[in-house]
Amino acid sequence: MNSSQHRNFSTSSVRATHSRHTPRKPGMFIIPGAWVIVLIVTCTLGCESITKLNIPGMQYYRHDAEFEAKKAKHQANWREHQSAESLTWLLRNTIDNGMSVNEVNQAISTEAEPAGDRAESYKTGANYLVTDDGYRWGPDSNGRVIVLFFRNNQLVNFDPHEIQ
């Protein structure tokens, strides 16, 4: 074999076909890479910074003074003036699915009343059971009444983005 006929077996196409290892699938390391990024961000910024993000369900883990001061201000404004703005803020920032009636009462800072037979008129769609219990808060300064439903004493079908 002369030098012009010499074949270079070190090319990548030959190596890939004769490799003892299976080739990697595209995107195989995206998930582990994402976990590395989350780990680096958590270590760099700390857990408290992550809780300041508006991730659903993270309001339970907020312990910063600014959030607690806002919450106390809105609770007082709701109790004293039935402020529609304060009730909306409390519903959007302190309430989440899975909470008990007592936990929602504490978050809003007033006791709910059973909605009784009137709750049936609020059960639109197929997301509620006939056995779900409705509780009402309000009316607020705009005349709005909020009815939330609980199944086995846990808040169900609540979406804070639907509160206006």
PDB file of C-alpha atoms in Angstrom:
ATOM      1  CA  MET A   1       0.000   0.000   0.000  1.00  0.00           C
ATOM      2  CA  ASN A   2       1.535   3.254  -1.029  1.00  0.00           C
ATOM      3  CA  SER A   3       1.112   6.523   0.806  1.00  0.00           C
ATOM      4  CA  SER A   4      -1.668   7.737  -1.493  1.00  0.00           C
ATOM      5  CA  GLN A   5      -3.634   4.595  -0.803  1.00  0.00           C
ATOM      6  CA  HIS A   6      -3.041   4.768   2.945  1.00  0.00           C
ATOM      7  CA  ARG A   7      -6.307   4.981   4.800  1.00  0.00           C
ATOM      8  CA  ASN A   8      -6.611   7.069   7.927  1.00  0.00           C
ATOM      9  CA  PHE A   9      -8.509   4.977  10.497  1.00  0.00           C
ATOM     10  CA  SER A  10      -8.474   7.698  13.080  1.00  0.00           C
ATOM     11  CA  THR A  11     -11.417   9.532  11.557  1.00  0.00           C
ATOM     12  CA  SER A  12     -14.453  10.010  13.751  1.00  0.00           C
ATOM     13  CA  SER A  13     -16.773   8.058  11.452  1.00  0.00           C
ATOM     14  CA  VAL A  14     -14.617   4.958  11.775  1.00  0.00           C
ATOM     15  CA  ARG A  15     -14.276   5.402  15.539  1.00  0.00           C
ATOM     16  CA  ALA A  16     -18.007   5.796  16.019  1.00  0.00           C
ATOM     17  CA  THR A  17     -18.811   2.625  14.124  1.00  0.00           C
ATOM     18  CA  HIS A  18     -16.148   0.561  15.867  1.00  0.00           C
ATOM     19  CA  SER A  19     -16.555   1.951  19.384  1.00  0.00           C
ATOM     20  CA  ARG A  20     -17.255  -0.464  22.217  1.00  0.00           C
ATOM     21  CA  HIS A  21     -19.490   2.155  23.871  1.00  0.00           C
ATOM     22  CA  THR A  22     -22.993   2.934  22.720  1.00  0.00           C
ATOM     23  CA  PRO A  23     -23.313   6.414  21.270  1.00  0.00           C
ATOM     24  CA  ARG A  24     -25.078   9.028  23.397  1.00  0.00           C
ATOM     25  CA  LYS A  25     -28.533  10.065  22.425  1.00  0.00           C
ATOM     26  CA  PRO A  26     -28.980  13.768  21.683  1.00  0.00           C
ATOM     27  CA  GLY A  27     -30.200  15.645  24.745  1.00  0.00           C
ATOM     28  CA  MET A  28     -29.343  12.816  27.108  1.00  0.00           C
ATOM     29  CA  PHE A  29     -27.647  15.110  29.605  1.00  0.00           C
ATOM     30  CA  ILE A  30     -30.183  17.951  29.641  1.00  0.00           C
ATOM     31  CA  ILE A  31     -31.931  16.809  32.820  1.00  0.00           C
ATOM     32  CA  PRO A  32     -28.779  16.185  34.869  1.00  0.00           C
ATOM     33  CA  GLY A  33     -27.407  19.475  33.554  1.00  0.00           C
ATOM     34  CA  ALA A  34     -30.525  21.288  34.763  1.00  0.00           C
ATOM     35  CA  TRP A  35     -30.073  19.823  38.241  1.00  0.00           C
ATOM     36  CA  VAL A  36     -26.490  21.091  38.276  1.00  0.00           C
ATOM     37  CA  ILE A  37     -27.736  24.579  37.418  1.00  0.00           C
ATOM     38  CA  VAL A  38     -30.378  24.446  40.175  1.00  0.00           C
ATOM     39  CA  LEU A  39     -27.735  23.264  42.638  1.00  0.00           C
ATOM     40  CA  ILE A  40     -25.336  26.059  41.666  1.00  0.00           C
ATOM     41  CA  VAL A  41     -28.078  28.715  41.891  1.00  0.00           C
ATOM     42  CA  THR A  42     -29.223  27.401  45.270  1.00  0.00           C
ATOM     43  CA  CYS A  43     -25.690  27.340  46.668  1.00  0.00           C
ATOM     44  CA  THR A  44     -24.873  30.759  45.282  1.00  0.00           C
ATOM     45  CA  LEU A  45     -28.062  32.608  46.157  1.00  0.00           C
ATOM     46  CA  GLY A  46     -29.289  30.547  49.076  1.00  0.00           C
ATOM     47  CA  CYS A  47     -32.691  29.016  49.685  1.00  0.00           C
ATOM     48  CA  GLU A  48     -34.266  32.316  50.754  1.00  0.00           C
ATOM     49  CA  SER A  49     -33.731  33.795  47.278  1.00  0.00           C
ATOM     50  CA  ILE A  50     -35.540  30.911  45.625  1.00  0.00           C
ATOM     51  CA  THR A  51     -38.587  31.385  47.859  1.00  0.00           C
ATOM     52  CA  LYS A  52     -38.915  34.989  46.636  1.00  0.00           C
ATOM     53  CA  LEU A  53     -39.737  33.690  43.163  1.00  0.00           C
ATOM     54  CA  ASN A  54     -43.462  33.485  42.447  1.00  0.00           C
ATOM     55  CA  ILE A  55     -43.605  29.714  42.226  1.00  0.00           C
ATOM     56  CA  PRO A  56     -47.040  28.287  43.093  1.00  0.00           C
ATOM     57  CA  GLY A  57     -47.065  26.794  46.582  1.00  0.00           C
ATOM     58  CA  MET A  58     -43.901  28.568  47.682  1.00  0.00           C
ATOM     59  CA  GLN A  59     -45.775  31.122  49.795  1.00  0.00           C
ATOM     60  CA  TYR A  60     -45.678  28.675  52.691  1.00  0.00           C
ATOM     61  CA  TYR A  61     -41.902  28.970  52.805  1.00  0.00           C
ATOM     62  CA  ARG A  62     -41.621  32.738  52.720  1.00  0.00           C
ATOM     63  CA  HIS A  63     -40.211  34.032  55.942  1.00  0.00           C
ATOM     64  CA  ASP A  64     -38.897  37.409  54.930  1.00  0.00           C
ATOM     65  CA  ALA A  65     -39.921  40.450  56.922  1.00  0.00           C
ATOM     66  CA  GLU A  66     -41.192  42.378  53.889  1.00  0.00           C
ATOM     67  CA  PHE A  67     -43.682  39.663  52.941  1.00  0.00           C
ATOM     68  CA  GLU A  68     -44.884  39.249  56.547  1.00  0.00           C
ATOM     69  CA  ALA A  69     -45.361  43.035  56.885  1.00  0.00           C
ATOM     70  CA  LYS A  70     -47.436  43.161  53.666  1.00  0.00           C
ATOM     71  CA  LYS A  71     -49.485  40.201  54.829  1.00  0.00           C
ATOM     72  CA  ALA A  72     -50.198  41.799  58.232  1.00  0.00           C
ATOM     73  CA  LYS A  73     -51.144  45.115  56.561  1.00  0.00           C
ATOM     74  CA  HIS A  74     -53.596  43.417  54.187  1.00  0.00           C
ATOM     75  CA  GLN A  75     -55.075  41.258  56.957  1.00  0.00           C
ATOM     76  CA  ALA A  76     -55.735  44.351  59.100  1.00  0.00           C
ATOM     77  CA  ASN A  77     -57.156  46.284  56.141  1.00  0.00           C
ATOM     78  CA  TRP A  78     -59.458  43.371  55.308  1.00  0.00           C
ATOM     79  CA  ARG A  79     -60.677  42.961  58.906  1.00  0.00           C
ATOM     80  CA  GLU A  80     -61.269  46.684  59.470  1.00  0.00           C
ATOM     81  CA  HIS A  81     -62.526  47.887  56.084  1.00  0.00           C
ATOM     82  CA  GLN A  82     -63.372  44.713  54.096  1.00  0.00           C
ATOM     83  CA  SER A  83     -60.994  46.070  51.458  1.00  0.00           C
ATOM     84  CA  ALA A  84     -61.453  44.311  48.111  1.00  0.00           C
ATOM     85  CA  GLU A  85     -57.807  45.001  47.247  1.00  0.00           C
ATOM     86  CA  SER A  86     -56.567  43.415  50.482  1.00  0.00           C
ATOM     87  CA  LEU A  87     -58.772  40.339  50.092  1.00  0.00           C
ATOM     88  CA  THR A  88     -57.500  39.878  46.545  1.00  0.00           C
ATOM     89  CA  TRP A  89     -53.874  40.181  47.707  1.00  0.00           C
ATOM     90  CA  LEU A  90     -54.423  37.672  50.520  1.00  0.00           C
ATOM     91  CA  LEU A  91     -56.103  35.177  48.202  1.00  0.00           C
ATOM     92  CA  ARG A  92     -53.358  35.473  45.585  1.00  0.00           C
ATOM     93  CA  ASN A  93     -50.404  35.348  47.968  1.00  0.00           C
ATOM     94  CA  THR A  94     -51.313  33.279  51.013  1.00  0.00           C
ATOM     95  CA  ILE A  95     -53.816  30.641  49.858  1.00  0.00           C
ATOM     96  CA  ASP A  96     -53.137  27.405  48.013  1.00  0.00           C
ATOM     97  CA  ASN A  97     -54.791  24.068  47.306  1.00  0.00           C
ATOM     98  CA  GLY A  98     -54.582  21.537  50.122  1.00  0.00           C
ATOM     99  CA  MET A  99     -55.024  24.076  52.913  1.00  0.00           C
ATOM    100  CA  SER A 100     -57.648  23.385  55.565  1.00  0.00           C
ATOM    101  CA  VAL A 101     -60.524  25.746  56.356  1.00  0.00           C
ATOM    102  CA  ASN A 102     -58.691  26.830  59.526  1.00  0.00           C
ATOM    103  CA  GLU A 103     -55.484  27.573  57.600  1.00  0.00           C
ATOM    104  CA  VAL A 104     -57.405  29.695  55.093  1.00  0.00           C
ATOM    105  CA  ASN A 105     -59.165  31.480  57.984  1.00  0.00           C
ATOM    106  CA  GLN A 106     -55.768  32.270  59.523  1.00  0.00           C
ATOM    107  CA  ALA A 107     -54.342  33.457  56.199  1.00  0.00           C
ATOM    108  CA  ILE A 108     -57.304  35.761  55.542  1.00  0.00           C
ATOM    109  CA  SER A 109     -57.630  36.580  59.273  1.00  0.00           C
ATOM    110  CA  THR A 110     -61.397  36.149  59.449  1.00  0.00           C
ATOM    111  CA  GLU A 111     -63.661  33.171  59.990  1.00  0.00           C
ATOM    112  CA  ALA A 112     -65.515  31.790  56.998  1.00  0.00           C
ATOM    113  CA  GLU A 113     -69.200  31.047  57.022  1.00  0.00           C
ATOM    114  CA  PRO A 114     -70.563  27.832  55.525  1.00  0.00           C
ATOM    115  CA  ALA A 115     -72.026  28.719  52.144  1.00  0.00           C
ATOM    116  CA  GLY A 116     -74.825  26.177  52.602  1.00  0.00           C
ATOM    117  CA  ASP A 117     -77.327  25.703  49.795  1.00  0.00           C
ATOM    118  CA  ARG A 118     -76.068  28.820  48.017  1.00  0.00           C
ATOM    119  CA  ALA A 119     -72.768  26.995  47.348  1.00  0.00           C
ATOM    120  CA  GLU A 120     -74.478  24.761  44.790  1.00  0.00           C
ATOM    121  CA  SER A 121     -74.953  27.733  42.472  1.00  0.00           C
ATOM    122  CA  TYR A 122     -71.164  28.302  42.487  1.00  0.00           C
ATOM    123  CA  LYS A 123     -70.340  24.702  41.555  1.00  0.00           C
ATOM    124  CA  THR A 124     -69.998  25.148  37.815  1.00  0.00           C
ATOM    125  CA  GLY A 125     -68.166  22.604  35.727  1.00  0.00           C
ATOM    126  CA  ALA A 126     -67.194  19.065  36.605  1.00  0.00           C
ATOM    127  CA  ASN A 127     -64.397  19.885  39.045  1.00  0.00           C
ATOM    128  CA  TYR A 128     -66.539  19.714  42.170  1.00  0.00           C
ATOM    129  CA  LEU A 129     -68.270  16.855  43.933  1.00  0.00           C
ATOM    130  CA  VAL A 130     -71.698  17.122  45.507  1.00  0.00           C
ATOM    131  CA  THR A 131     -70.001  16.346  48.829  1.00  0.00           C
ATOM    132  CA  ASP A 132     -67.582  19.316  48.603  1.00  0.00           C
ATOM    133  CA  ASP A 133     -68.212  21.914  51.298  1.00  0.00           C
ATOM    134  CA  GLY A 134     -68.364  25.585  50.335  1.00  0.00           C
ATOM    135  CA  TYR A 135     -67.240  28.365  52.665  1.00  0.00           C
ATOM    136  CA  ARG A 136     -67.683  32.064  52.020  1.00  0.00           C
ATOM    137  CA  TRP A 137     -65.724  35.186  52.882  1.00  0.00           C
ATOM    138  CA  GLY A 138     -67.188  38.616  52.322  1.00  0.00           C
ATOM    139  CA  PRO A 139     -68.801  40.644  51.057  1.00  0.00           C
ATOM    140  CA  ASP A 140     -65.857  42.938  50.445  1.00  0.00           C
ATOM    141  CA  SER A 141     -66.048  46.693  49.868  1.00  0.00           C
ATOM    142  CA  ASN A 142     -67.149  46.038  46.264  1.00  0.00           C
ATOM    143  CA  GLY A 143     -69.901  43.620  47.295  1.00  0.00           C
ATOM    144  CA  ARG A 144     -67.967  40.559  46.129  1.00  0.00           C
ATOM    145  CA  VAL A 145     -68.343  37.268  48.020  1.00  0.00           C
ATOM    146  CA  ILE A 146     -65.610  34.652  47.720  1.00  0.00           C
ATOM    147  CA  VAL A 147     -66.689  31.014  47.966  1.00  0.00           C
ATOM    148  CA  LEU A 148     -63.988  28.349  48.242  1.00  0.00           C
ATOM    149  CA  PHE A 149     -64.615  24.617  48.199  1.00  0.00           C
ATOM    150  CA  PHE A 150     -63.084  22.004  50.453  1.00  0.00           C
ATOM    151  CA  ARG A 151     -63.002  18.257  50.014  1.00  0.00           C
ATOM    152  CA  ASN A 152     -62.143  16.299  53.160  1.00  0.00           C
ATOM    153  CA  ASN A 153     -61.248  19.653  54.764  1.00  0.00           C
ATOM    154  CA  GLN A 154     -58.712  20.500  52.038  1.00  0.00           C
ATOM    155  CA  LEU A 155     -59.045  23.351  49.565  1.00  0.00           C
ATOM    156  CA  VAL A 156     -59.649  22.077  46.024  1.00  0.00           C
ATOM    157  CA  ASN A 157     -59.754  23.616  42.543  1.00  0.00           C
ATOM    158  CA  PHE A 158     -58.289  26.925  43.656  1.00  0.00           C
ATOM    159  CA  ASP A 159     -56.360  28.996  41.134  1.00  0.00           C
ATOM    160  CA  PRO A 160     -55.098  32.321  42.538  1.00  0.00           C
ATOM    161  CA  HIS A 161     -54.828  33.719  39.000  1.00  0.00           C
ATOM    162  CA  GLU A 162     -58.612  33.539  38.632  1.00  0.00           C
ATOM    163  CA  ILE A 163     -59.103  35.998  41.490  1.00  0.00           C
ATOM    164  CA  GLN A 164     -59.849  39.468  40.135  1.00  0.00           C
TER     165      GLN A 164
END
